[in-house]
XYZ file of C-alpha atoms in Angstrom:
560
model
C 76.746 96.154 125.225
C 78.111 92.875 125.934
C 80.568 93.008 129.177
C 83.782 92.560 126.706
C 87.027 92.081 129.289
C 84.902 89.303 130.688
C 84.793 87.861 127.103
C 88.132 88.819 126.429
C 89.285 87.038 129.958
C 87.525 83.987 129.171
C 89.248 84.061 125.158
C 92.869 84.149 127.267
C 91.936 81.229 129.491
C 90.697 79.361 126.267
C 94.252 80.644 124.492
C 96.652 79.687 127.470
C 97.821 76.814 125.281
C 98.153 78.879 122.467
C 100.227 81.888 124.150
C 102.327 79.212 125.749
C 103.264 77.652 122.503
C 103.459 81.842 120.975
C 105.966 82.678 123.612
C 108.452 79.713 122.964
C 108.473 80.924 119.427
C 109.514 84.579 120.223
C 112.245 82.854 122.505
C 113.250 81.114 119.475
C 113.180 84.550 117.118
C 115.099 86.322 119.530
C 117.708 83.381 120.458
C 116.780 83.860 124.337
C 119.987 82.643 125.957
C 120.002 78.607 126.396
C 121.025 77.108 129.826
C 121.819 73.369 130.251
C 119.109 72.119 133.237
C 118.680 68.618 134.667
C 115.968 66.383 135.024
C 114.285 68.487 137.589
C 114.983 71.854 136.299
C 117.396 72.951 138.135
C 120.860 74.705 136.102
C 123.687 72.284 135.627
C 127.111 74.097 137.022
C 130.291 74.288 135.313
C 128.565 74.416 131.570
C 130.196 76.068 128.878
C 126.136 76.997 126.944
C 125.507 77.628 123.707
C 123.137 79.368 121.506
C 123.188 78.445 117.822
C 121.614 81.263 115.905
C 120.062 78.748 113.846
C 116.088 79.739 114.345
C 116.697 83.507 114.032
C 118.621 82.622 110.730
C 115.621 80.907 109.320
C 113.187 83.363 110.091
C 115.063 85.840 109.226
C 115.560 84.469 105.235
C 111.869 83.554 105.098
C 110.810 86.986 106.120
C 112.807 88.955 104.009
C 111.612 86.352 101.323
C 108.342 86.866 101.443
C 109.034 90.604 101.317
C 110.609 90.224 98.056
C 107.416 88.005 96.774
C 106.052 89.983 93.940
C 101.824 90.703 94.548
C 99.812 90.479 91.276
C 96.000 91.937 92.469
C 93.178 89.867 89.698
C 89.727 91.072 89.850
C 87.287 88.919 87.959
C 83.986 89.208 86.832
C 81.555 87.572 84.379
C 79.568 90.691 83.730
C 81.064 92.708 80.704
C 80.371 96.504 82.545
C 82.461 95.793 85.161
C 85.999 98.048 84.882
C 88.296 95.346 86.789
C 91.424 97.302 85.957
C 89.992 100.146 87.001
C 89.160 98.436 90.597
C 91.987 96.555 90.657
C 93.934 100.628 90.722
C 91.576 101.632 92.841
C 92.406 98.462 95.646
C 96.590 99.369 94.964
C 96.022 103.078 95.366
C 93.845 102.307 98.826
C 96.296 99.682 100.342
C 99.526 102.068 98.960
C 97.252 105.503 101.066
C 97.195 103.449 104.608
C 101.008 102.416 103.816
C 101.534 105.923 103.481
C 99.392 107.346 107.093
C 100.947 104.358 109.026
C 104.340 105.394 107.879
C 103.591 108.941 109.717
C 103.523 107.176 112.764
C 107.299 106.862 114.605
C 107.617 102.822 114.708
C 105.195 101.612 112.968
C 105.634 98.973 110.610
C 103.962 99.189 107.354
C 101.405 96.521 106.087
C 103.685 94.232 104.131
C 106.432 93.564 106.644
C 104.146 93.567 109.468
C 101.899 90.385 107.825
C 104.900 88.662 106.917
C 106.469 89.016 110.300
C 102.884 88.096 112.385
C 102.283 84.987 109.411
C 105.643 83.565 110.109
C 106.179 83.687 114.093
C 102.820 83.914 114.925
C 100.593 81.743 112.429
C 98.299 84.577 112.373
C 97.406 88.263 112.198
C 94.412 91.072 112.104
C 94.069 94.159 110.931
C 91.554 96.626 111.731
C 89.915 98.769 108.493
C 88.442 102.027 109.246
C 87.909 104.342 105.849
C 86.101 107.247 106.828
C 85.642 110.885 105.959
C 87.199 113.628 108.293
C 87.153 117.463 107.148
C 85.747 116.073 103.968
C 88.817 114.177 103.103
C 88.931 110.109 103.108
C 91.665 108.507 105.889
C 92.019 105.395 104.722
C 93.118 103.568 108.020
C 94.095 100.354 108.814
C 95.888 99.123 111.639
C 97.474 95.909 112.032
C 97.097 93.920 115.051
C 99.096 91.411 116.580
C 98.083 88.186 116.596
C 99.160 86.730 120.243
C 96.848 90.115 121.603
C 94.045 89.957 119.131
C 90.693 88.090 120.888
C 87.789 87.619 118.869
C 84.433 85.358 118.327
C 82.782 84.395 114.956
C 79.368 84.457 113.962
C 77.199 83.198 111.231
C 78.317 86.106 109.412
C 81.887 87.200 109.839
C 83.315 88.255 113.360
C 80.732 88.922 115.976
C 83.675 91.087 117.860
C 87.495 91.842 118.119
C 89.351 93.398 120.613
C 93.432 94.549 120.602
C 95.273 94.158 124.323
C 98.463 96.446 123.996
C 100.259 98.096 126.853
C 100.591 101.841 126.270
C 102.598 105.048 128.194
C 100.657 107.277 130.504
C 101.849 110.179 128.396
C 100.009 108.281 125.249
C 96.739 107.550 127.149
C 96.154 110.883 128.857
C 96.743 112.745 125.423
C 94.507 110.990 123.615
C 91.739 109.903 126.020
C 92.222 113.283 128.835
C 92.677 110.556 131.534
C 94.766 110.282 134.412
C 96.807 107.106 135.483
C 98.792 106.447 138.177
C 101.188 104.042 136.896
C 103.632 104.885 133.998
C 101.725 102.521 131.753
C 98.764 100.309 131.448
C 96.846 97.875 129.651
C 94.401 99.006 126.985
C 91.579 97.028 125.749
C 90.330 98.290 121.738
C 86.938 96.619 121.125
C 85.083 96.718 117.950
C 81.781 95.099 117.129
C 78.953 95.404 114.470
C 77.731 98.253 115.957
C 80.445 100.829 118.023
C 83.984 100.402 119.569
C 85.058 100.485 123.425
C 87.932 101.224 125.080
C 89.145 100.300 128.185
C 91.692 101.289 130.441
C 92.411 99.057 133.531
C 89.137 98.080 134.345
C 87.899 101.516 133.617
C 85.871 102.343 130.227
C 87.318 105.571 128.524
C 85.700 105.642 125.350
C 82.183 104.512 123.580
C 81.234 105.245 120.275
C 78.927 103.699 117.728
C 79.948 103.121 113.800
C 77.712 103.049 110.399
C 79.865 100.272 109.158
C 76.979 97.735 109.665
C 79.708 95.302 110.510
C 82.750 94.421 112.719
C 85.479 96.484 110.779
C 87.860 93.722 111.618
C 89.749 90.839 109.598
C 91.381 87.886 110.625
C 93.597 85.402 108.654
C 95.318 82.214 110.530
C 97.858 80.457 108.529
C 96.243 76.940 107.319
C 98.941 74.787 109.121
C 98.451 72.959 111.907
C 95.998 70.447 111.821
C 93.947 71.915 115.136
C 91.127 73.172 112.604
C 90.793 69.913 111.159
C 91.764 67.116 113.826
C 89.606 68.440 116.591
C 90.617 67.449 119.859
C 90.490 69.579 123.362
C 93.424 70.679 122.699
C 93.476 72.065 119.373
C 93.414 75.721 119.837
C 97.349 75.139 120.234
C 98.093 73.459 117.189
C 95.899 76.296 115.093
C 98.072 78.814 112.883
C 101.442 77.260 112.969
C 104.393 79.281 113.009
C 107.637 78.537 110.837
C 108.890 77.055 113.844
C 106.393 74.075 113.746
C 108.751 71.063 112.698
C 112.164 72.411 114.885
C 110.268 73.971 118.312
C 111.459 70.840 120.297
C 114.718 70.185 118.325
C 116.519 73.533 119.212
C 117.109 73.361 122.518
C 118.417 69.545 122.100
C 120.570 71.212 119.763
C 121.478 73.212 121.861
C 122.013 71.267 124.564
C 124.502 69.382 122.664
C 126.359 72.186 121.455
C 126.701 73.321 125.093
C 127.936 69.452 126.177
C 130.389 69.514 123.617
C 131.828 72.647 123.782
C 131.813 72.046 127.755
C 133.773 68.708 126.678
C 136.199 70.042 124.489
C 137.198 72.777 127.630
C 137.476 69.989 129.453
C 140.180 68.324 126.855
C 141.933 72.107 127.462
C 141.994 71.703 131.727
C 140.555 68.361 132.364
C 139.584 67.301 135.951
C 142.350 65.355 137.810
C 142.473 62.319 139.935
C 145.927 62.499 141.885
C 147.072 59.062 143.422
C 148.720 60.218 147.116
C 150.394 57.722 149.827
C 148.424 57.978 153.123
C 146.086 60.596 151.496
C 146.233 63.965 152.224
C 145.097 67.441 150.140
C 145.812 67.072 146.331
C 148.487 69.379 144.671
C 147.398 72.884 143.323
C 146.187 72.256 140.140
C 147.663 75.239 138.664
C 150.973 74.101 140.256
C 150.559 70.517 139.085
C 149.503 70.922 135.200
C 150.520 74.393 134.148
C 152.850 74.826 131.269
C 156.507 73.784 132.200
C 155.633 72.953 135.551
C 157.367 70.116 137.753
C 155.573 68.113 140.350
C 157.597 65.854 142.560
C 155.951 62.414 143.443
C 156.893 59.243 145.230
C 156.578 55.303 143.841
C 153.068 55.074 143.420
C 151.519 58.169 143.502
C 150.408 59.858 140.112
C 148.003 62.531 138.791
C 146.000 61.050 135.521
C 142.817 62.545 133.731
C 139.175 61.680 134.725
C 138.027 59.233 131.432
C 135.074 59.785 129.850
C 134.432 57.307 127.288
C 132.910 57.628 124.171
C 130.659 60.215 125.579
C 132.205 63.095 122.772
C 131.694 60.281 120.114
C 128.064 59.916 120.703
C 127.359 63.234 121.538
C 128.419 63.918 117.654
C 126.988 61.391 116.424
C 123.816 62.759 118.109
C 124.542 66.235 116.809
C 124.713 65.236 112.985
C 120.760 63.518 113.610
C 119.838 66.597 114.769
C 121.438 68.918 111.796
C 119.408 66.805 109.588
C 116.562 67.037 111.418
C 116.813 71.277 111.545
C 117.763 71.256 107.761
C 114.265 68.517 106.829
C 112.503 70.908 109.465
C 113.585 74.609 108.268
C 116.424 75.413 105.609
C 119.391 73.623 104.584
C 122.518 75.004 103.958
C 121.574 75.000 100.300
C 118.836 77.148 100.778
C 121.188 79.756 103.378
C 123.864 80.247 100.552
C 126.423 78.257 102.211
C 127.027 75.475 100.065
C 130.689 74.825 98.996
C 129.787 72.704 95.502
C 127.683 73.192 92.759
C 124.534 71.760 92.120
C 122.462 70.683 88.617
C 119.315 72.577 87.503
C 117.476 69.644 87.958
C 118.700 69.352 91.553
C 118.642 73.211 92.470
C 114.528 73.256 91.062
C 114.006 70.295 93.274
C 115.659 72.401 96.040
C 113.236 75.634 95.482
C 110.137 73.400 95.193
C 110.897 72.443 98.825
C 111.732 75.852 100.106
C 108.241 76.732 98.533
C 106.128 74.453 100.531
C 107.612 76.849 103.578
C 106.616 79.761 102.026
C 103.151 78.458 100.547
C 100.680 78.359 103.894
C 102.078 82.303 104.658
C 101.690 83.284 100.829
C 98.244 82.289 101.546
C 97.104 83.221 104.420
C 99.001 86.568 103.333
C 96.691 86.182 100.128
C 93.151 85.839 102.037
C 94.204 88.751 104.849
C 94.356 91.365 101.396
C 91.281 90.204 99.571
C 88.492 90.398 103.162
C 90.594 93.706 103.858
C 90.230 94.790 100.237
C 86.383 93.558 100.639
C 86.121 95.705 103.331
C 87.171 98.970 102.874
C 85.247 98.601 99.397
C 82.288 98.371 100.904
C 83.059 101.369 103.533
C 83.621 103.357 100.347
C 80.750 102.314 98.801
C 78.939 103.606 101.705
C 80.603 107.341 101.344
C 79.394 107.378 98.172
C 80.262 110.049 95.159
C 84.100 110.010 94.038
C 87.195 109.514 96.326
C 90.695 110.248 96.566
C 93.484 108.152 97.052
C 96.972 107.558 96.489
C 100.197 108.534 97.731
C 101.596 112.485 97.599
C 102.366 113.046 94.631
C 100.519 109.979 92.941
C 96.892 110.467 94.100
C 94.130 109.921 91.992
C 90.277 109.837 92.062
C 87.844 107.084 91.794
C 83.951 106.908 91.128
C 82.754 104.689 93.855
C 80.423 103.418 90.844
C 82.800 101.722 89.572
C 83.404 99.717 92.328
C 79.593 98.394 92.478
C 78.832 95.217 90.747
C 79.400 91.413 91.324
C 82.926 90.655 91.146
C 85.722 88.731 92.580
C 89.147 89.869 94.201
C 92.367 87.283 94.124
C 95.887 88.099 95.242
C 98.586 86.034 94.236
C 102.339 86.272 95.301
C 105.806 85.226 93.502
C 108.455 83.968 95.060
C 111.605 84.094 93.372
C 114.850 82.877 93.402
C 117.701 83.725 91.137
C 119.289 80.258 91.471
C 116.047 78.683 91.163
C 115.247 80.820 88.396
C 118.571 79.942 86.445
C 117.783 76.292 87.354
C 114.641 76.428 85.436
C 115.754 78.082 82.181
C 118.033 75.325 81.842
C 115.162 72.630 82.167
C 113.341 75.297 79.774
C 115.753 75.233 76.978
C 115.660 71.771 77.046
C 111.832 71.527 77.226
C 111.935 74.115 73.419
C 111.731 70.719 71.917
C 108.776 69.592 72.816
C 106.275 71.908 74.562
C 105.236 74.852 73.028
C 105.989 78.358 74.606
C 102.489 79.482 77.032
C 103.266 75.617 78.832
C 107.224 76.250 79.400
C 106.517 79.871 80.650
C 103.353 78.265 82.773
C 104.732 74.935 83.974
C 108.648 75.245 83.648
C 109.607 78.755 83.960
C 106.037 79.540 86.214
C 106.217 83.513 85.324
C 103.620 85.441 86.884
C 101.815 86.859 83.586
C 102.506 83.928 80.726
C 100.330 85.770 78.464
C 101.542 89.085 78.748
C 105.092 87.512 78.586
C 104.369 86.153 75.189
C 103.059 89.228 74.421
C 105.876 91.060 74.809
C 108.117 88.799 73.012
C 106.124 88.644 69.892
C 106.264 92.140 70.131
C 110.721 91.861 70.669
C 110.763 89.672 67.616
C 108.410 91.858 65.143
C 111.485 93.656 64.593
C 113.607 90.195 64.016
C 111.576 89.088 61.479
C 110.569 92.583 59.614
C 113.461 94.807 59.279
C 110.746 97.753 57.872
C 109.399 97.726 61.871
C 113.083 97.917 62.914
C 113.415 100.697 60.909
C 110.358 102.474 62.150
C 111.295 102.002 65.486
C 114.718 103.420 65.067
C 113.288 106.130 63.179
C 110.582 106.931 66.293
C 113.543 106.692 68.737
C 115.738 109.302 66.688
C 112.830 111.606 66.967
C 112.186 111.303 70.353
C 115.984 111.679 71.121
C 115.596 115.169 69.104
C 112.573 116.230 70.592
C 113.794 115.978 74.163
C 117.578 116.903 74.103
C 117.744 118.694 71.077
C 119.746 116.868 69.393
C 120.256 117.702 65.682
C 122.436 114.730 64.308
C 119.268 112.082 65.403
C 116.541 114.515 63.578
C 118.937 114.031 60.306
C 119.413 110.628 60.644
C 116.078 110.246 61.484
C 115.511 111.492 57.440
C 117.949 109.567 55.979
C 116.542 106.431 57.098
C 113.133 107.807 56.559
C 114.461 108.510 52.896
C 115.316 104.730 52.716
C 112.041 103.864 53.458
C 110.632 106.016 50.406
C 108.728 108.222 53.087
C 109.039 111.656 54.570
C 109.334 112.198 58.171
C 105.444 113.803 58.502
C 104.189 110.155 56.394
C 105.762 107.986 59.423
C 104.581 110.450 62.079
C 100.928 110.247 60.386
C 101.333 106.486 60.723
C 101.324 106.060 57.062
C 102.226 102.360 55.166
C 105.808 102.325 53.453
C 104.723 101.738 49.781
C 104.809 97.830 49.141
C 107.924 96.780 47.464
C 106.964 95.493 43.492
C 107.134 91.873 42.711
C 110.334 91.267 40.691
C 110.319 90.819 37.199
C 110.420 87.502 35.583
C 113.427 85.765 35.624
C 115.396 88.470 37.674
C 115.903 87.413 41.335
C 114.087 89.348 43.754
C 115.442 92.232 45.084
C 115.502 92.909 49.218
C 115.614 95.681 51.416
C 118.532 97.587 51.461
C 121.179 95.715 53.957
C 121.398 97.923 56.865
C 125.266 97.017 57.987
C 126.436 96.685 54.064
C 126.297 93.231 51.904
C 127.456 90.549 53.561
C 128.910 87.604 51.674
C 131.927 86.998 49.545
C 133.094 90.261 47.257
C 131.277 89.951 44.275
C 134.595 90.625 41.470
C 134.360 93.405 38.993
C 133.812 91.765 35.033
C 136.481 90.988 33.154
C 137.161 93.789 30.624
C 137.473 93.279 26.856
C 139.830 91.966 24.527
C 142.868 93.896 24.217
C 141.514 96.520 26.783
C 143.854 97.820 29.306
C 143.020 97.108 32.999
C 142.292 100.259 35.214
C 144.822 100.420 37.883
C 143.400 99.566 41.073
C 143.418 102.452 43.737
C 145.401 102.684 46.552
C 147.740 99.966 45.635
């Protein structure tokens, strides 16, 4: 085999720009404390610094956004024999198994989180796919990778190899490879190619084993932002994958920097620096002793003790600061977006407002998108190749598939949802307004962009069959009574399940059967017709009882 930590060594030289420009952004994500330097590099003394938790604040909302995206799996297919619901249960229950083995493992993220996380701060991620049979039972494995350690090199056909550089515990590596280290931890190299899979320790191989895979049983997605795949320059490895961080990298520390000034400024206002005026010289006064609270310095003709002046410099340094707030909020999330806005806003406005915030989320919904349809590619065809009928699923929720059901020509699409509430609100307003002229699939499509349009509509036809016929009200009623009996026993819904069943001109065992209600007879001519019976009573005005003959004594009227 190929001599893979030289490959891998030569992949880090090539990525130097790459993990310089990765490491800034984790400094970012984990606010790495901010120090005011000079020109040459060196720490500036006497600074009040500051750091604004502004880039942790944005990741963190656009992470747990993402999270709450809502995944819709689509398998398509022109040829009529191919089951896609059936595969498209089969690719949930697979990704939902390896959720369920990683989550036996003490820290280890699950899939979701971990993509999100890698797509936003890293611009890309990997995951390595490995479903095989053990004691005759299918592990359904798959192991994400970070991006920053993940080296690899295509080929005509997919990834030619892939290695994983973690650090790991001498307790972990001489349990699971009966090795011994000196150190307490060390570097391990995973390496997978189309045929078998290293490892290496140090510089010392541990492990060698060939695979039937018949293919590197690794996939890699890179977020599509950047430019360095499409404007390519020497340099361009760096600019490849963009991380959230792209348009604000350089404008948080200046932010920061001007933060620190100012706040070093305004403790300045608090105990500013002196310059005391003395005949013939001499040591200056204590300066304690000379501007403390309720203090008294004695001075002769002439000699004083005034602040140092410093301009306009606080004046321009927030004038500076409010060009850089607008940069961060063009760059990342305005205050809009982070819930902190003190006034309302229109629908029109707010939908304007989400559109924006999408084009943020779009490149990592993508990317996100592609990373599930080659992993749900691949551990297709690695159950193809076991063959017969598998089981997956969670405990509990397991079920089993013919792997000929998964064989055919056919096409796998994930698409994600973000959501909103405010935008959401936003565009039901625009909606209602839109009733007048577009029909309902284009407002659920264009305005209200719902996942499923067609099942929506669906579902409401099926809401207002019982607006429009009060017979399926009825019915439904009637089923719902039954039910209610059936499961809690209760005897009052069975009867009033009969009565209205009685109003219908049908027995309980007719509506059960699924019988028709007999259809109600034209009305006679001249009579007006005659409707159902009012479920809530007649409305209207009180019809008044005729008047009664000549000479005929009233009835008394009851009650008064």
């Amino acid at each position: 085999m190929p001599d893979y930590p030289a490959l891998v060594k030569e992949k880090k030289a090539e990525h130097s720009l790459l993990d310089a420009r990765m490491r800034r952004d984790a400094d970012l994500l984990y606010l790495q404390k901010y120090v005011l330097k000079d020109a040459l590099g060196t720490a500036v003394p006497d600074i009040v610094n500051l750091t604004l938790n502004r880039p942790a604040t944005f990741a963190a909302y656009i992470i747990s956004a993402l999270g709450r995206t809502n995944q819709q799996t689509i398998v398509e297919s022109e040829d009529a024999t191919i089951d896609a619901h059936k595969i498209e249960e089969f690719q949930d229950a697979a990704f939902a198994a390896a959720d369920n083995l990683l989550q036996r493992l003490p820290g280890q993220a699950s899939l979701g989180p971990f993509a999100d996380t890698q797509l936003c701060i890293r611009g890309r991620t990997a995951r390595r796919v490995l479903f095989r049979v053990v004691d005759g039972e299918v592990v359904p494995e798959i192991t994400p990778w970070d991006g920053r350690y993940t080296f690899y090199e295509m080929g005509k056909d997919g990834l030619k190899w892939a290695a994983y550089e973690t650090t790991r515990s001498k307790a972990q590596l001489e349990l699971e490879y009966n090795i011994t280290i000196k150190d307490s931890k060390a570097q391990v190299l995973d390496v997978w190619d189309s045929k078998g899979n290293e490892v290496w320790v140090g510089n010392k191989k541990v492990l060698e084993q060939p695979h039937s895979y018949g293919e590197t049983p690794v996939v890699v997605s890179v977020v599509s932002l950047g430019y360095g795949n499409i404007l390519l320059d020497a340099n361009r490895i760096e600019h490849e994958g963009e991380s959230i961080f792209f348009l604000i990298r350089d404008i948080v520390p200046e932010l920061n920097r001007l933060a620190s000034i100012l706040q070093t400024l305004n403790m300045k206002a608090v105990k500013p620096p002196m310059v005391q005026t003395r005949k013939g010289g001499g040591e200056p006064s204590e300066y304690e002793d000379a501007t403390g609270l309720a203090s008294i310095t004695a001075m002769d003709v002439g000699e004083n003790i005034t602040p140092i002046n410093y301009g306009d410099a606080r004046q321009a340094a927030q004038m500076l600061y409010a060009i850089m707030e607008r940069a961060m909020d063009q760059g990342s999330l305005s205050s809009i977006d982070l819930g902190s806005l003190q006034f309302p806003l229109s629908a029109v406005a707010l939908v304007e407002l989400g559109e924006g915030r999408d084009q943020i989320f779009l490149p990592r919904l993508q990317a996100k998108s592609l990373l599930n349809k080659m992993t749900a590619e691949m551990f297709t065809r690695q159950v193809l190749q076991i063959g017969g009928t598998v089981e997956l699923g969670t405990p509990g929720h397991k079920r089993s598939f013919s792997t000929k059901k998964l064989q055919g020509e056919y096409t796998t699409s994930y698409k994600f949802f973000a959501k909103s509430p405010k935008t959401d609100i936003a565009r039901m307003s625009v909606a209602a307004i839109a009733e007048r002229w577009y029909d309902l699939e284009t407002i659920l499509t264009e305005v209200l962009q719902v996942e499923d349009p067609k099942k929506i509509m669906r579902k409401r036809y099926v809401f207002l069959a019982e607006k429009v016929d009060p017979l399926v009200l009825r019915h439904r009623i009637i089923m719902e009574l039954l039910e209610e009996a059936e499961e809690e026993g209760d005897e009052n819904a069975s009867r009033e399940a009969q009565i209205m069943a009685a109003t219908m001109g049908m027995t309980l065992a007719q509506i059960k059967a699924g019988e028709l209600p007999p259809p109600t007879p034209p009305p006679s001519e001249g009579q007006p017709p005659q409707g159902l019976q009012p479920l809530h009573g007649e409305c209207g005005p009180t019809r008044q009882p005729p008047l009664p003959p000549a000479g005929a004594t009233r009835a008394p009227v009851q009650g008064g």
